[in-house]
Coordinates of C-alpha atoms in Angstrom, one line a residue:
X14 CA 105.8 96.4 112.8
X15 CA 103.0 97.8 114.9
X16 CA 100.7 94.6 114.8
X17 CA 97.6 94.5 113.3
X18 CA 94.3 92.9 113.5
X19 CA 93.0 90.9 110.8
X20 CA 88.6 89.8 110.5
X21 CA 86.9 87.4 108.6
X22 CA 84.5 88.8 106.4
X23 CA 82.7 85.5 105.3
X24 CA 83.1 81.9 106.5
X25 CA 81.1 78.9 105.7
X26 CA 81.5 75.1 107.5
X27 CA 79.4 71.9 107.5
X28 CA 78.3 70.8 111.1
X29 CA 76.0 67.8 111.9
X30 CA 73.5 70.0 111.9
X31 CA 73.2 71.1 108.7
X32 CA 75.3 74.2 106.7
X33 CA 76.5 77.1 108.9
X34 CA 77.2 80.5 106.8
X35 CA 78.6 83.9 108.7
X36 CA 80.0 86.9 107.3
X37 CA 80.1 90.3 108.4
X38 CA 78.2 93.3 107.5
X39 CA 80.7 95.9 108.1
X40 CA 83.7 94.4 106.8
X41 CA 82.2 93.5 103.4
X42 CA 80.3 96.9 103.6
X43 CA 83.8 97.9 103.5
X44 CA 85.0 95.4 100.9
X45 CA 82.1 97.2 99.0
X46 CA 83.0 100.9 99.3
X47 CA 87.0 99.8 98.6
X48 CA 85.3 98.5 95.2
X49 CA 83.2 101.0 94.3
X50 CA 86.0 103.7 95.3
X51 CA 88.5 101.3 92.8
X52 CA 86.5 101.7 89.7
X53 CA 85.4 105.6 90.4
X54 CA 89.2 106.0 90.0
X55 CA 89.6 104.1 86.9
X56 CA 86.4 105.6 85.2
X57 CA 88.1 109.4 86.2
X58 CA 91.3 108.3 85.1
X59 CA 90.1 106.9 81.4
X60 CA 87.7 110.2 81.2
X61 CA 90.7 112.5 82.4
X62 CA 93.5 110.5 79.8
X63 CA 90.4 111.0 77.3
X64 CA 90.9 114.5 77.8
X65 CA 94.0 115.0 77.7
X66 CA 94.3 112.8 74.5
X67 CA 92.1 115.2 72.4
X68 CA 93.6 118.3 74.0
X69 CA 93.7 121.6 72.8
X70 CA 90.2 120.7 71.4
X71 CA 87.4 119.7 74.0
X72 CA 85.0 116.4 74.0
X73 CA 82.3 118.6 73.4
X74 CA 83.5 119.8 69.9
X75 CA 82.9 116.2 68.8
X76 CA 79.5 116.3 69.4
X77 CA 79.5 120.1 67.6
X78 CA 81.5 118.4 65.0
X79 CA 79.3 115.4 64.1
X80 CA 75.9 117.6 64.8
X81 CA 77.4 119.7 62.1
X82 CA 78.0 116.9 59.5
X83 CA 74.8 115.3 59.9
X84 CA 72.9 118.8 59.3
X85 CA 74.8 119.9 56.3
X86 CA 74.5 115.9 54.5
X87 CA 70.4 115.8 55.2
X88 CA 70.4 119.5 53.7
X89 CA 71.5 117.9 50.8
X90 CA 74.8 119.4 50.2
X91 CA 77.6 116.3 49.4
X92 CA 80.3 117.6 51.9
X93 CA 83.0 116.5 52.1
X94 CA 83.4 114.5 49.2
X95 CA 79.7 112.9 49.5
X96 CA 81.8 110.9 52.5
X97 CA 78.6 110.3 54.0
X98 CA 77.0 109.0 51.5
X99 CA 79.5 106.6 49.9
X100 CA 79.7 104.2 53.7
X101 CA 75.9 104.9 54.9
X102 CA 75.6 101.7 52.7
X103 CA 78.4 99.6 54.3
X104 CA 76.7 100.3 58.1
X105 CA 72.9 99.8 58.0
X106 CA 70.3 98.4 55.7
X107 CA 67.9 101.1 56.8
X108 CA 68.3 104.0 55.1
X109 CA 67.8 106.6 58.3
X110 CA 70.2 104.7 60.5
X111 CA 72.7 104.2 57.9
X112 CA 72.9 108.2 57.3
X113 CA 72.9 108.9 60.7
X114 CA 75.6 106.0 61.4
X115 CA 77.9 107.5 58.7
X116 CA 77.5 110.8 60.0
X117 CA 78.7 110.0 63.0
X118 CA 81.6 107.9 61.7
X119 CA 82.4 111.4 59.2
X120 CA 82.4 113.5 61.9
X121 CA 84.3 111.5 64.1
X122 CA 87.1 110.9 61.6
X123 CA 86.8 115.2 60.9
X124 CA 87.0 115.4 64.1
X125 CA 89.9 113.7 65.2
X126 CA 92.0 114.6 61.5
X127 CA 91.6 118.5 63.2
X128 CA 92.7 117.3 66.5
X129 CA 95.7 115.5 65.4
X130 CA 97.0 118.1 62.7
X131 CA 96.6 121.1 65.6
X132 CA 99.1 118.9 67.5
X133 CA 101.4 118.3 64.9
X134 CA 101.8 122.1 63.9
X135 CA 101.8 122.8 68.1
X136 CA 104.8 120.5 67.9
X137 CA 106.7 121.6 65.2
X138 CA 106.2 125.3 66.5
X139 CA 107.3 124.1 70.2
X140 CA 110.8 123.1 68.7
X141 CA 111.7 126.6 67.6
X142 CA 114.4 127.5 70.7
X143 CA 115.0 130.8 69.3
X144 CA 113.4 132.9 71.5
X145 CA 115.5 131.2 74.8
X146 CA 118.3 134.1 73.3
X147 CA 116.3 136.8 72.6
X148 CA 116.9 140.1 74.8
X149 CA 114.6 140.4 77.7
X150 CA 114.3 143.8 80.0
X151 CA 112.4 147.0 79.8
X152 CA 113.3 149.0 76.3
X153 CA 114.3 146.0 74.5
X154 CA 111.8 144.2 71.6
X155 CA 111.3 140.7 70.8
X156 CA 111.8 139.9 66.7
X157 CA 109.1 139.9 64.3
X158 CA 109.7 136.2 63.8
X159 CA 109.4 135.4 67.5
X160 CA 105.9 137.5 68.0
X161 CA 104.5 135.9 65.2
X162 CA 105.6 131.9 66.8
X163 CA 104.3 133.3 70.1
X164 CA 100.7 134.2 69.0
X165 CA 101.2 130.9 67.0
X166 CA 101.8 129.0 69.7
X167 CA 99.0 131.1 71.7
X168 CA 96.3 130.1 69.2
X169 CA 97.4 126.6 68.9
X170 CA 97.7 125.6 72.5
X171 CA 93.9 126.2 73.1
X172 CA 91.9 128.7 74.7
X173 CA 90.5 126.6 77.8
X174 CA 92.2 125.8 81.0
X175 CA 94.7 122.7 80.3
X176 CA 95.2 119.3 82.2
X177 CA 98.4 117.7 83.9
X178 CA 99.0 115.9 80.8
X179 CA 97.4 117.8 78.1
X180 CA 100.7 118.9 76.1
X181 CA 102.1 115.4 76.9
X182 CA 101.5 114.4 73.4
X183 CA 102.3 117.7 71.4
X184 CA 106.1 118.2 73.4
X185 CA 108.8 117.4 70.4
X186 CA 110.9 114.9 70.3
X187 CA 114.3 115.4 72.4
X188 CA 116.5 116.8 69.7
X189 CA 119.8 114.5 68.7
X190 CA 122.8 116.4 67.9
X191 CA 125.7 115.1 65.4
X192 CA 128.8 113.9 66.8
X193 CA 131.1 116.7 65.6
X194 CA 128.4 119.3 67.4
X195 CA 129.0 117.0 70.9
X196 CA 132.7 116.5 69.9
X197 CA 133.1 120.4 70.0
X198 CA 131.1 121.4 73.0
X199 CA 133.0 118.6 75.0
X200 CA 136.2 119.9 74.1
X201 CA 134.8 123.7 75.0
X202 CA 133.8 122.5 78.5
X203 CA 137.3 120.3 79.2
X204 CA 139.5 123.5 78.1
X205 CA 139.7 124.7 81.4
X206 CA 140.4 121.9 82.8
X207 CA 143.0 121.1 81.6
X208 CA 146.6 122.3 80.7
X209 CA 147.9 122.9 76.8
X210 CA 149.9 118.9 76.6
X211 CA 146.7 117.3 78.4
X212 CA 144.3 119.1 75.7
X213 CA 146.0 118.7 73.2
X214 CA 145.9 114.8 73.6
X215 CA 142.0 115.4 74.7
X216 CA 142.2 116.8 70.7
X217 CA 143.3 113.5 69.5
X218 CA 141.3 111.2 71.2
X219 CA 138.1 112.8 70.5
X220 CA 139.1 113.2 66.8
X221 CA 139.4 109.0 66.9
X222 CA 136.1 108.7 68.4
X223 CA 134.2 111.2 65.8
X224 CA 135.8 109.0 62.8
X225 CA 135.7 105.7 64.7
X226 CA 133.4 103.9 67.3
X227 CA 131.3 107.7 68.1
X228 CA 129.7 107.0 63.9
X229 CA 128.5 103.5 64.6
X230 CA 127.1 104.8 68.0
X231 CA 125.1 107.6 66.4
X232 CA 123.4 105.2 64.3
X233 CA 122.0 103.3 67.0
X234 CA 121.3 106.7 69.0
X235 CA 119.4 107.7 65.7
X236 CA 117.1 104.6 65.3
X237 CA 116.2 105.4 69.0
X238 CA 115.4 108.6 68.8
X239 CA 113.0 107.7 66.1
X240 CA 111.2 104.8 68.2
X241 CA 110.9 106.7 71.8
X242 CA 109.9 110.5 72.1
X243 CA 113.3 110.9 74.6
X244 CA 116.3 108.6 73.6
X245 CA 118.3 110.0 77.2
X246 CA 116.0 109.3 79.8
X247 CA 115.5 105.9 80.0
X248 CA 119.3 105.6 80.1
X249 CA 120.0 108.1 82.4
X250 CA 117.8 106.8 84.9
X251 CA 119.3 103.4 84.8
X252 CA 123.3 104.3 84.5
X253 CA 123.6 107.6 86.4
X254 CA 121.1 106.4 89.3
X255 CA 119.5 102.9 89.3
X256 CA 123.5 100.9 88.4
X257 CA 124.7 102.9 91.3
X258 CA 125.9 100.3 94.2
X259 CA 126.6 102.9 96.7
X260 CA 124.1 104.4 100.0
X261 CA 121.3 106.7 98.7
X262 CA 121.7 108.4 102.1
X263 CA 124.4 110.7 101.5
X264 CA 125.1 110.3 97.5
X265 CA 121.8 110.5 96.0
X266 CA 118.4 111.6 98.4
X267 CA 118.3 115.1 98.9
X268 CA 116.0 117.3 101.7
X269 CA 113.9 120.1 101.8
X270 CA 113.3 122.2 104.9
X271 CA 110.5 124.7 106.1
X272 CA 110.2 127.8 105.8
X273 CA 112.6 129.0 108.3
X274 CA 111.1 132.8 109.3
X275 CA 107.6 131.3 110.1
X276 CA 105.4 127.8 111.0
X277 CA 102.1 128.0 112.0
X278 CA 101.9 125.9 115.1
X279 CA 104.6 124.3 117.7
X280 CA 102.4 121.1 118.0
X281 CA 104.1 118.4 116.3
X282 CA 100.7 116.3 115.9
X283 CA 98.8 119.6 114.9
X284 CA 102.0 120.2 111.7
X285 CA 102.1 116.5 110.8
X286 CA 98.3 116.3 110.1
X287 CA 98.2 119.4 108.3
X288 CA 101.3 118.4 106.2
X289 CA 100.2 115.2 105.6
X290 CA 96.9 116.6 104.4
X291 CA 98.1 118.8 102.0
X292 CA 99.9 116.3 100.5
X293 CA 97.1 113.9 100.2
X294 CA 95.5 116.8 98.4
X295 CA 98.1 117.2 95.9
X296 CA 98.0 113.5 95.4
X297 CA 94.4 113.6 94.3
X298 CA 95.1 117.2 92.4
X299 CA 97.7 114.7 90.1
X300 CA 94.8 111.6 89.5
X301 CA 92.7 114.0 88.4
X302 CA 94.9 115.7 86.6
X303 CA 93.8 119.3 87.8
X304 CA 97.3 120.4 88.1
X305 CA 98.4 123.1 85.4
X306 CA 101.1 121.8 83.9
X307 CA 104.3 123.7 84.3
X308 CA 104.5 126.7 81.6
X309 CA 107.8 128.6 80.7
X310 CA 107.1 132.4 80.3
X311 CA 103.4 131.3 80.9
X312 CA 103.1 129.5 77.1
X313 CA 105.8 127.0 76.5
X314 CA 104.6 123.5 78.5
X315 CA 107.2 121.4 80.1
X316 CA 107.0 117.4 80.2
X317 CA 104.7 116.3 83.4
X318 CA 106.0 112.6 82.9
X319 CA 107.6 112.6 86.4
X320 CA 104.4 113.8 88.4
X321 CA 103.5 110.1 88.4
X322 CA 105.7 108.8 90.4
X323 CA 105.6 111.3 93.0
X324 CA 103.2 109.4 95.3
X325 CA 102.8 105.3 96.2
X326 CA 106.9 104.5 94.3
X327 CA 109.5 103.2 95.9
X328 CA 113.0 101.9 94.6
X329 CA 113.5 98.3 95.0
X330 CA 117.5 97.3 95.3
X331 CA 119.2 94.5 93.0
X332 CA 122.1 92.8 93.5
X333 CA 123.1 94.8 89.9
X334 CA 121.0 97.0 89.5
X335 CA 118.0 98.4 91.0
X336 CA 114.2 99.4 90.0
X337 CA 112.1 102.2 90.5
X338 CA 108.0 100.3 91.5
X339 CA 104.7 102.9 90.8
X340 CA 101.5 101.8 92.3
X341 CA 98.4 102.7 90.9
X342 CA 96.9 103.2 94.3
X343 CA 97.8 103.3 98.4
X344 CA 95.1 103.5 100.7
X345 CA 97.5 104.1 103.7
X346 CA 100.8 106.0 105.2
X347 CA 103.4 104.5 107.3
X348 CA 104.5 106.5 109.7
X349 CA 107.9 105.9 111.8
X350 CA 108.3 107.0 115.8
X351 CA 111.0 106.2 118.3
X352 CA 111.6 102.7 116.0
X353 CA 108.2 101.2 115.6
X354 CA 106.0 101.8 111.9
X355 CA 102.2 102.4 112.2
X356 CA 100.2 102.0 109.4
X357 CA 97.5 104.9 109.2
X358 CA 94.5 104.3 106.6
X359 CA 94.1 107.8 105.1
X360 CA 90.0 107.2 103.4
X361 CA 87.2 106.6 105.3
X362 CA 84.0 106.0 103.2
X363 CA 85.5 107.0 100.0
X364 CA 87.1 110.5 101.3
X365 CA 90.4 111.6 102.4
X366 CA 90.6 112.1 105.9
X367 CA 90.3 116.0 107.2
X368 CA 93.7 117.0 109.3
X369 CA 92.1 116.9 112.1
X370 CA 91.0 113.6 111.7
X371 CA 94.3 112.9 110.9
X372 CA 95.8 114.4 114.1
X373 CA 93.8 112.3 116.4
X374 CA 95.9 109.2 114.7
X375 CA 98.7 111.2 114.9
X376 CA 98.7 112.1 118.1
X377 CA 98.0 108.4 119.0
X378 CA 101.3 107.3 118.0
X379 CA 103.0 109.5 119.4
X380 CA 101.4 108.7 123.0
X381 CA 101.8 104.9 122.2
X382 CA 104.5 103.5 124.8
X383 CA 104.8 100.1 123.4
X384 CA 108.3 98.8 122.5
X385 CA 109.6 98.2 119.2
X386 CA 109.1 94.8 118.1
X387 CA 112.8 92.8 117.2
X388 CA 114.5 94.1 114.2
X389 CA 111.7 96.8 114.1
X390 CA 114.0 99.9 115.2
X391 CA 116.7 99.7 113.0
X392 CA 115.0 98.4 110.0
X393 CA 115.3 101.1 107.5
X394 CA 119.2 101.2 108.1
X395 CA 119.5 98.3 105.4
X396 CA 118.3 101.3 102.5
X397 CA 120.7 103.5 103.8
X398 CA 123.4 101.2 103.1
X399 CA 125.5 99.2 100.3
X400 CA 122.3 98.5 97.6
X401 CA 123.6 94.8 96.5
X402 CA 124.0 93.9 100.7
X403 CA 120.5 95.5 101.2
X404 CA 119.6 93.7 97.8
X405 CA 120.8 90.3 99.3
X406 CA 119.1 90.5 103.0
X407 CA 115.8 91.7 101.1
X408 CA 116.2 88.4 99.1
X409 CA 117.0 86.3 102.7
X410 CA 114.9 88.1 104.9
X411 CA 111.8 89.6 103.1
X412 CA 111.1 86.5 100.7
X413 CA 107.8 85.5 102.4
X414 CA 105.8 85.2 105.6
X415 CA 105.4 88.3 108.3
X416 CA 108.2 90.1 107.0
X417 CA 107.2 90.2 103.5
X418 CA 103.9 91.5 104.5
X419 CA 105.6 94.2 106.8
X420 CA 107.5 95.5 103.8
X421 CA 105.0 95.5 101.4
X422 CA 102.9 97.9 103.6
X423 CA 105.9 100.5 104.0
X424 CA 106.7 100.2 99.7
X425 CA 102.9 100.3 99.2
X426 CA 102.2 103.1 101.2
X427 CA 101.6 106.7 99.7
X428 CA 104.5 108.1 101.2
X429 CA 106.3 107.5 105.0
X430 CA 106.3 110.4 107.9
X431 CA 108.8 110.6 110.6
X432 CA 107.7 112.0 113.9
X433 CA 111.2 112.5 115.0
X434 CA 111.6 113.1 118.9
X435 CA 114.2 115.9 118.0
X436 CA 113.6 119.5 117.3
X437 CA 114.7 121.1 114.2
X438 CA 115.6 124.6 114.8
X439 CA 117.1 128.0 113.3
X440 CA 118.6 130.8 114.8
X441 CA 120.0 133.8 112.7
X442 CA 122.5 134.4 115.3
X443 CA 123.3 130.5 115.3
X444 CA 124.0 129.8 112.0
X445 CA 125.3 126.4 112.6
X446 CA 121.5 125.4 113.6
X447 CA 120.3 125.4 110.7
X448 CA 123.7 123.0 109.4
X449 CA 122.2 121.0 111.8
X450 CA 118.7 120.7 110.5
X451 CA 119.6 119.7 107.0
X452 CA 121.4 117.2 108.3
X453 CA 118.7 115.9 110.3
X454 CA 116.8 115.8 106.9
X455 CA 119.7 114.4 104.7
X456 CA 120.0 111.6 107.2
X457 CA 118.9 111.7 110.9
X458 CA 120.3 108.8 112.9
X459 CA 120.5 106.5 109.3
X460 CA 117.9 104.1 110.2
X461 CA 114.5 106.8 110.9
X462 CA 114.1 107.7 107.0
X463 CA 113.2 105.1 104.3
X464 CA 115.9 106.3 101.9
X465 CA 114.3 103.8 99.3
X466 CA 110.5 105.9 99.4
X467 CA 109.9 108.4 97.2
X468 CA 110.0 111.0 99.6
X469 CA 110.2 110.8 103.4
X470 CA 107.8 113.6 105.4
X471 CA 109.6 114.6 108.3
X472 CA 108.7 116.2 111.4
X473 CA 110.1 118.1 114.4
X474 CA 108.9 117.8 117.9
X475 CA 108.4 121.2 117.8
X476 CA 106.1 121.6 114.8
X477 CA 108.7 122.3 112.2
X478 CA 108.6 119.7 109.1
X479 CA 111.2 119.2 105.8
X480 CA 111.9 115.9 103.9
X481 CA 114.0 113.3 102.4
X482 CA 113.1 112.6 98.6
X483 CA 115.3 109.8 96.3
X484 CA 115.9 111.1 93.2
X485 CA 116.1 108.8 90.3
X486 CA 112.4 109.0 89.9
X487 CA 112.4 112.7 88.9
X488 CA 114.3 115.9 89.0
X489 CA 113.9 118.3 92.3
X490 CA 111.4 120.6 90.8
X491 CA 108.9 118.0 90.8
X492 CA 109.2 117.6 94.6
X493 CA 109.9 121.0 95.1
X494 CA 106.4 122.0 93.7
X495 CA 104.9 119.6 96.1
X496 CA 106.8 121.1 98.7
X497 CA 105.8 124.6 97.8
X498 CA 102.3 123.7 97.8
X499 CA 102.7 122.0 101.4
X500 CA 104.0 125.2 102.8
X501 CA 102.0 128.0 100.6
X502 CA 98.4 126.2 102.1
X503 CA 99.1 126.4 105.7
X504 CA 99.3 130.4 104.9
X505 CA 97.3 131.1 102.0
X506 CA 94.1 129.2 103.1
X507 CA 92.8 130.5 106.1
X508 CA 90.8 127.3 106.9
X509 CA 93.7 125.5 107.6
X510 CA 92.6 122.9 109.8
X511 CA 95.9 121.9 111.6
X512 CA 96.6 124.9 113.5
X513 CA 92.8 124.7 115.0
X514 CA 92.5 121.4 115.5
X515 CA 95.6 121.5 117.2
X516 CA 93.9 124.3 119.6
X517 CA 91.3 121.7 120.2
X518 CA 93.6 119.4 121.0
X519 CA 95.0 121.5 123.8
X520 CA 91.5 121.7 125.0
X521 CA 90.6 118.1 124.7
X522 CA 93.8 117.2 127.2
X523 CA 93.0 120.3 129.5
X524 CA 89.7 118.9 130.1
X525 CA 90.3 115.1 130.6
X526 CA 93.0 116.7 133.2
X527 CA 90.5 118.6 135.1
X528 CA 88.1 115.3 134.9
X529 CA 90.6 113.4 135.8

């Protein structure tokens, strides 16, 4: 691991001639802004879930709400119920305060009795699957039944622009079929399969599981689908991904790669900055929550769970099995090149870096000369292999001292780049180039990706970029949206700072040449 300097902010000793105090300025200015930056994130993130938790209706209806309330009980008239009136005595002696008081606590209650039935009826009208079947194309119409449940849903789902996590807790719960239902379509989907003697026994075994052991096991499936809102997922995770003791390399992790036709610049510096930009951007797009979550046809939302875990997660091995680790925050990127990791802070005073500032970092590394420091190279080699082997070297060899420091900055980090000193290409005449470039992404030389991360941003030597994501912390599309944002802003916004800053950079070297 790249080595890093450590200062002393404050330090205090006793000499003969009396106390001695120093401390920094600029490092506990720093401490300061790392604070400040800290609770600004938690304040956002308890107004945005605040949001979100009251959604379709808006904070400001509550004010509209109680406003309302307090003007119709001091015009006299006793709605609803004379609520008002009957607990102004419980919060105040004074009379003023107390009406005010209970028309606050009556509105609120209104308020949030509204709120809470719109949800409801949104998520009774979201588990109507019918119109999934219905006829789609030019000359065809929709039923009656399934206009009406769209402008139903329409007017339920709000009027105003949602958040990340505003349907999050109108979605229905995951529906639990009965055993004969399951028994039937798993027979339907064996039949090919499988020859009339071999069927016919797959008959009678499943007809001993539906009156046997498959009854008791849909009782307890039942009582979980009553406690959690998805009685599959957790499971899922854990059995189909996070038991598995083989590499993620080849079996798991999968890649995405550029678009192939066109890049913006050949500059691998240049690309990596302006990749690594956009995705710090879509980082602070999911805090804030100013991501529209995903809509089929436009009205019906989809779960935005998995968004969380996109940035700052890693997957932590087991000797049985392993864990998936979310941190609330990462303040840096790790970035890998020809076997040693660089750690590259991504704020300065409380922003996100520009590419450009980014770039100069970038470009840093990737004129750094230094060796790789013993062990260093090959590190990320133990995540590509067995999970209990890397499970029992992580216990060993990454209990404590340097080298548990040195790991915790690559799990902590936001996400880990690869400058790779290889060019990924594509040829239309060549097909066998582009074989060639996803498997640079699905694997490279085994130890340059950190198969445990996330996702892994990778990046050509000659500008082109892709990655390597792990996949028990969410389906594809989640990473493939971030991908489709990293690639749609380097052509859609045309003050992509990458591409010019890389032009500067051409200029910047062409005149220390001449100078020199």
């Amino acid at each position: 691991m790249a080595e890093a300097h450590s200062a002393v902010a404050f330090s205090f000793s006793i000499t003969h001639e009396g106390w001695d105090v120093n401390f920094d300025r600029e490092v506990l200015h720093l401490v300061w802004q790392s604070g400040v930056r800290s609770w600004k994130k938690r304040f956002f993130r308890f107004q945005n879930n605040l949001k979100s938790g009251v959604y379709p209706a808006s904070l400001e209806s509550l004010w509209i709400t109680v406003i309302t309330v307090t003007a119709i009980h001091f015009a006299g008239f006793k709605v609803p119920y004379d609520l008002v009136g009957k607990i102004s005595p419980y919060l105040s002696d004074s009379s003023v305060p107390a009406h005010l008081a209970g028309s606050f606590v009556v509105g609120l209650f209104l308020w949030l009795a509204v709120i809470y039935a719109i949800r409801y009826i949104l998520k009774v009208l979201l588990m109507y699957k019918g119109w999934m079947y219905e006829a789609r194309g030019k000359g065809r119409k929709i039923s009656n039944f399934t206009r009406v449940w769209l402008l139903l849903v329409k007017i339920f789902s709000g009027w105003h622009k949602p958040m990340l996590y505003s349907f999050q807790g109108s979605l229905p719960r995951l529906p639990l079929p009965s055993v004969v239902d399951t028994m039937t379509r798993y027979l339907r989907s064996v039949r090919p399969l499988l020859d009339d003697e071999n069927y016919t026994r797959m008959e009678r075994l499943a007809k001993e599981f539906q009156s046997g052991i498959g009854n008791k096991l849909q009782r307890y499936l039942i009582l979980k689908s009553w406690w959690s809102t998805n009685y599959v997922s957790d499971w899922w995770e854990e059995y189909v991904y996070l038991r598995g003791r083989s590499p993620l390399m080849v079996n798991s992790n999968f890649y995405g790669i550029d678009a192939i036709l066109t890049y913006p610049t050949t500059l691998q510096a240049a690309r990596a900055a302006s990749a690594i930009c956009s995705c710090l951007q879509y980082r602070r797009l999911i805090e804030r929550q100013e991501l529209e979550p995903i809509l089929v046809q436009g009205l019906v939302p989809l779960c935005s769970w998995q968004y969380e875990r996109l940035f700052n997660t890693t997957r932590i091995p087991g000797i049985e099995v392993d864990k998936i680790v979310h941190y609330q925050d990462a303040k840096h990127i790790v970035v890998y090149h020809k076997g040693r990791y660089f750690k590259v802070l991504i704020y300065y005073r409380n922003r996100i870096l520009q590419a450009c500032e980014i770039e100069v970092q970038i470009q840093q590394i990737l004129d750094d000369q230094s060796a790789p420091s013993v062990g260093e190279e090959k590190l990320a080699a133990l995540t590509a292999g067995d999970r209990a082997a890397w499970a029992q070297a992580r216990q060993e060899f990454f209990g404590k001292g340097v080298n548990r420091v040195a790991l915790d900055l690559i799990e902590k980090a936001a996400f880990v780049v690869t400058l790779d000193d290889v060019s990924y290409e594509y040829d239309p005449e060549h097909p066998e180039k582009l074989d060639n470039y996803g498997r640079i992404l699905l694997h490279g030389k085994g130890y340059d990706r950190w198969f445990d991360k996330s996702f892994t941003l990778c990046v050509g030597n000659n500008g082109r970029i892709g990655f390597n994501a792990e996949h028990s912390w969410a389906d594809a599309a989640v990473m493939s949206h971030l991908w489709e944002y990293v690639i749609s802003t380097e052509f859609v916004n045309e003050e992509a700072d990458a591409p010019v800053m890389g032009t500067l950079w051409e200029y910047i070297m062409a005149t220390d040449n001449e100078i020199g």
